[in-house]
Amino acid sequence: MIYLSLFIIAFLAATLLPVQSEAVLAGLLAFSQEPWWALLAVATVGNTLGAAVNWALGLGIERFQNRRWFPATPAQLEKAKYYYTRYGRWCLLFSWLPIVGDAFTVIAGVLKERFWIFVLIVGAGKLARYLVVAAAVASSAMIGK
């Protein structure tokens, strides 16, 4: 049940929903008996698949840009495309950042980034972020002894 809960929270955190998976992972790393590498793997896979939902949304989102409820203005959409094109797919390494990270993953879909490249780069960035969380928890545990 721990792994399923972590997966769902990490998945939702990578979508446009305001969920924080780092705190949940940190708590599990500090207080559960589960192996740290398994927790990191589940969080990384869940968070990467959640980002893939954003990529898929990006594939068809432009057809809705003239609707009143659309979350971005045409100018904002063009600006996001500009930055993604300027800095390239490597900006996906920062897909874990609040707000802009979600925008990067959606724009990757809009610009038809190849899915396997998207998954590799996003997965690497998400894993790196969770490794930092794990290191912080381990460091905190060492200081407390």
Coordinates of C-alpha atoms in Angstrom, one line a residue:
M1 CA 0.0 0.0 0.0
I2 CA 2.9 2.3 0.7
Y3 CA 4.2 1.9 -2.8
L4 CA 0.9 2.5 -4.5
S5 CA 0.2 5.6 -2.4
L6 CA 3.7 7.0 -3.2
F7 CA 3.2 6.2 -6.9
I8 CA -0.2 8.0 -7.0
I9 CA 1.1 11.1 -5.1
A10 CA 4.2 11.3 -7.3
F11 CA 2.1 10.8 -10.5
L12 CA -0.4 13.6 -9.4
A13 CA 2.5 15.9 -8.4
A14 CA 3.8 15.8 -12.0
T15 CA 0.5 16.9 -13.5
L16 CA -0.9 20.3 -13.2
L17 CA -2.4 19.5 -9.8
P18 CA -0.7 21.2 -6.8
V19 CA 0.6 18.0 -5.0
Q20 CA 4.0 17.8 -3.3
S21 CA 5.7 14.4 -3.6
E22 CA 9.0 15.4 -2.0
A23 CA 7.5 15.7 1.5
V24 CA 5.8 12.3 1.2
L25 CA 9.0 10.7 0.0
A26 CA 11.1 12.3 2.7
G27 CA 8.7 11.0 5.3
L28 CA 8.8 7.5 4.0
L29 CA 12.5 7.6 3.7
A30 CA 12.8 8.7 7.3
F31 CA 10.2 6.6 9.0
S32 CA 9.4 3.5 6.9
Q33 CA 11.3 0.3 6.7
E34 CA 11.1 0.1 2.9
P35 CA 14.4 0.1 0.9
W36 CA 15.4 3.6 -0.1
W37 CA 16.1 2.5 -3.7
A38 CA 12.6 1.0 -4.1
L39 CA 11.0 4.2 -2.8
L40 CA 13.1 6.3 -5.2
A41 CA 12.2 4.0 -8.1
V42 CA 8.5 4.2 -7.4
A43 CA 8.5 8.0 -7.0
T44 CA 10.6 8.5 -10.1
V45 CA 8.4 6.2 -12.3
G46 CA 5.2 7.7 -11.0
N47 CA 6.4 11.3 -11.4
T48 CA 7.8 10.6 -14.9
L49 CA 4.5 9.0 -16.0
G50 CA 2.6 12.0 -14.6
A51 CA 4.8 14.3 -16.7
A52 CA 4.0 12.0 -19.7
V53 CA 0.3 13.0 -19.2
N54 CA 1.3 16.6 -19.7
W55 CA 3.2 15.7 -22.8
A56 CA 0.1 13.9 -24.2
L57 CA -2.1 16.9 -23.3
G58 CA 0.4 19.1 -25.2
L59 CA 0.0 17.1 -28.4
G60 CA -3.5 18.4 -28.9
I61 CA -3.8 21.5 -26.7
E62 CA -3.3 24.2 -29.3
R63 CA -6.7 23.5 -30.9
F64 CA -8.3 24.9 -27.7
Q65 CA -6.2 28.1 -27.4
N66 CA -9.0 30.3 -28.5
R67 CA -11.4 29.1 -25.9
R68 CA -12.2 31.3 -22.9
W69 CA -11.2 28.7 -20.4
F70 CA -7.8 28.0 -21.9
P71 CA -5.1 28.4 -19.2
A72 CA -2.6 30.4 -21.3
T73 CA -2.8 33.4 -23.6
P74 CA -1.5 32.9 -27.1
A75 CA 1.4 35.2 -26.1
Q76 CA 2.3 33.0 -23.2
L77 CA 2.1 29.9 -25.4
E78 CA 4.4 31.5 -27.9
K79 CA 6.8 32.6 -25.2
A80 CA 7.0 29.0 -23.8
K81 CA 7.6 27.6 -27.3
Y82 CA 10.4 30.2 -27.8
Y83 CA 12.2 29.2 -24.6
Y84 CA 11.8 25.5 -25.3
T85 CA 13.1 26.0 -28.8
R86 CA 15.9 28.3 -27.6
Y87 CA 17.2 26.0 -24.8
G88 CA 16.2 22.7 -26.3
R89 CA 15.0 19.5 -24.9
W90 CA 17.5 19.7 -22.1
C91 CA 15.2 22.1 -20.2
L92 CA 13.2 18.9 -19.5
L93 CA 15.9 18.1 -16.9
F94 CA 14.2 20.9 -14.9
S95 CA 10.6 19.5 -15.3
W96 CA 10.6 19.0 -11.5
L97 CA 10.5 22.7 -10.9
P98 CA 7.1 24.1 -9.8
I99 CA 5.0 25.8 -12.5
V100 CA 7.7 26.0 -15.2
G101 CA 8.4 22.3 -15.1
D102 CA 4.8 21.5 -16.0
A103 CA 5.0 24.1 -18.8
F104 CA 8.1 22.5 -20.2
T105 CA 6.4 19.1 -20.3
V106 CA 3.3 20.4 -22.0
I107 CA 5.3 22.4 -24.5
A108 CA 7.4 19.3 -25.3
G109 CA 4.1 17.7 -26.4
V110 CA 3.0 20.8 -28.4
L111 CA 6.4 20.7 -30.2
K112 CA 6.1 16.9 -30.8
E113 CA 9.2 16.0 -28.8
R114 CA 9.9 12.3 -29.4
F115 CA 8.4 10.4 -26.5
W116 CA 11.3 8.1 -25.7
I117 CA 13.7 11.1 -25.5
F118 CA 11.1 12.9 -23.4
V119 CA 10.9 10.0 -20.9
L120 CA 14.7 9.6 -20.7
I121 CA 15.4 13.2 -20.0
V122 CA 12.4 13.8 -17.7
G123 CA 13.1 10.6 -15.8
A124 CA 16.8 11.6 -15.3
G125 CA 15.8 15.0 -13.9
K126 CA 13.1 13.5 -11.6
L127 CA 15.5 10.9 -10.3
A128 CA 18.2 13.5 -9.7
R129 CA 15.7 15.6 -7.6
Y130 CA 14.6 12.5 -5.6
L131 CA 18.3 11.6 -5.0
V132 CA 18.8 15.1 -3.5
V133 CA 15.7 14.5 -1.2
A134 CA 17.1 11.1 -0.1
A135 CA 20.5 12.6 0.5
A136 CA 19.0 15.4 2.6
V137 CA 17.0 12.9 4.7
A138 CA 20.1 10.7 5.2
S139 CA 22.2 13.8 6.2
S140 CA 19.5 14.9 8.6
A141 CA 19.4 11.4 10.2
M142 CA 23.2 11.5 10.5
I143 CA 23.1 14.9 12.2
G144 CA 20.5 13.7 14.7
K145 CA 22.7 10.8 15.9

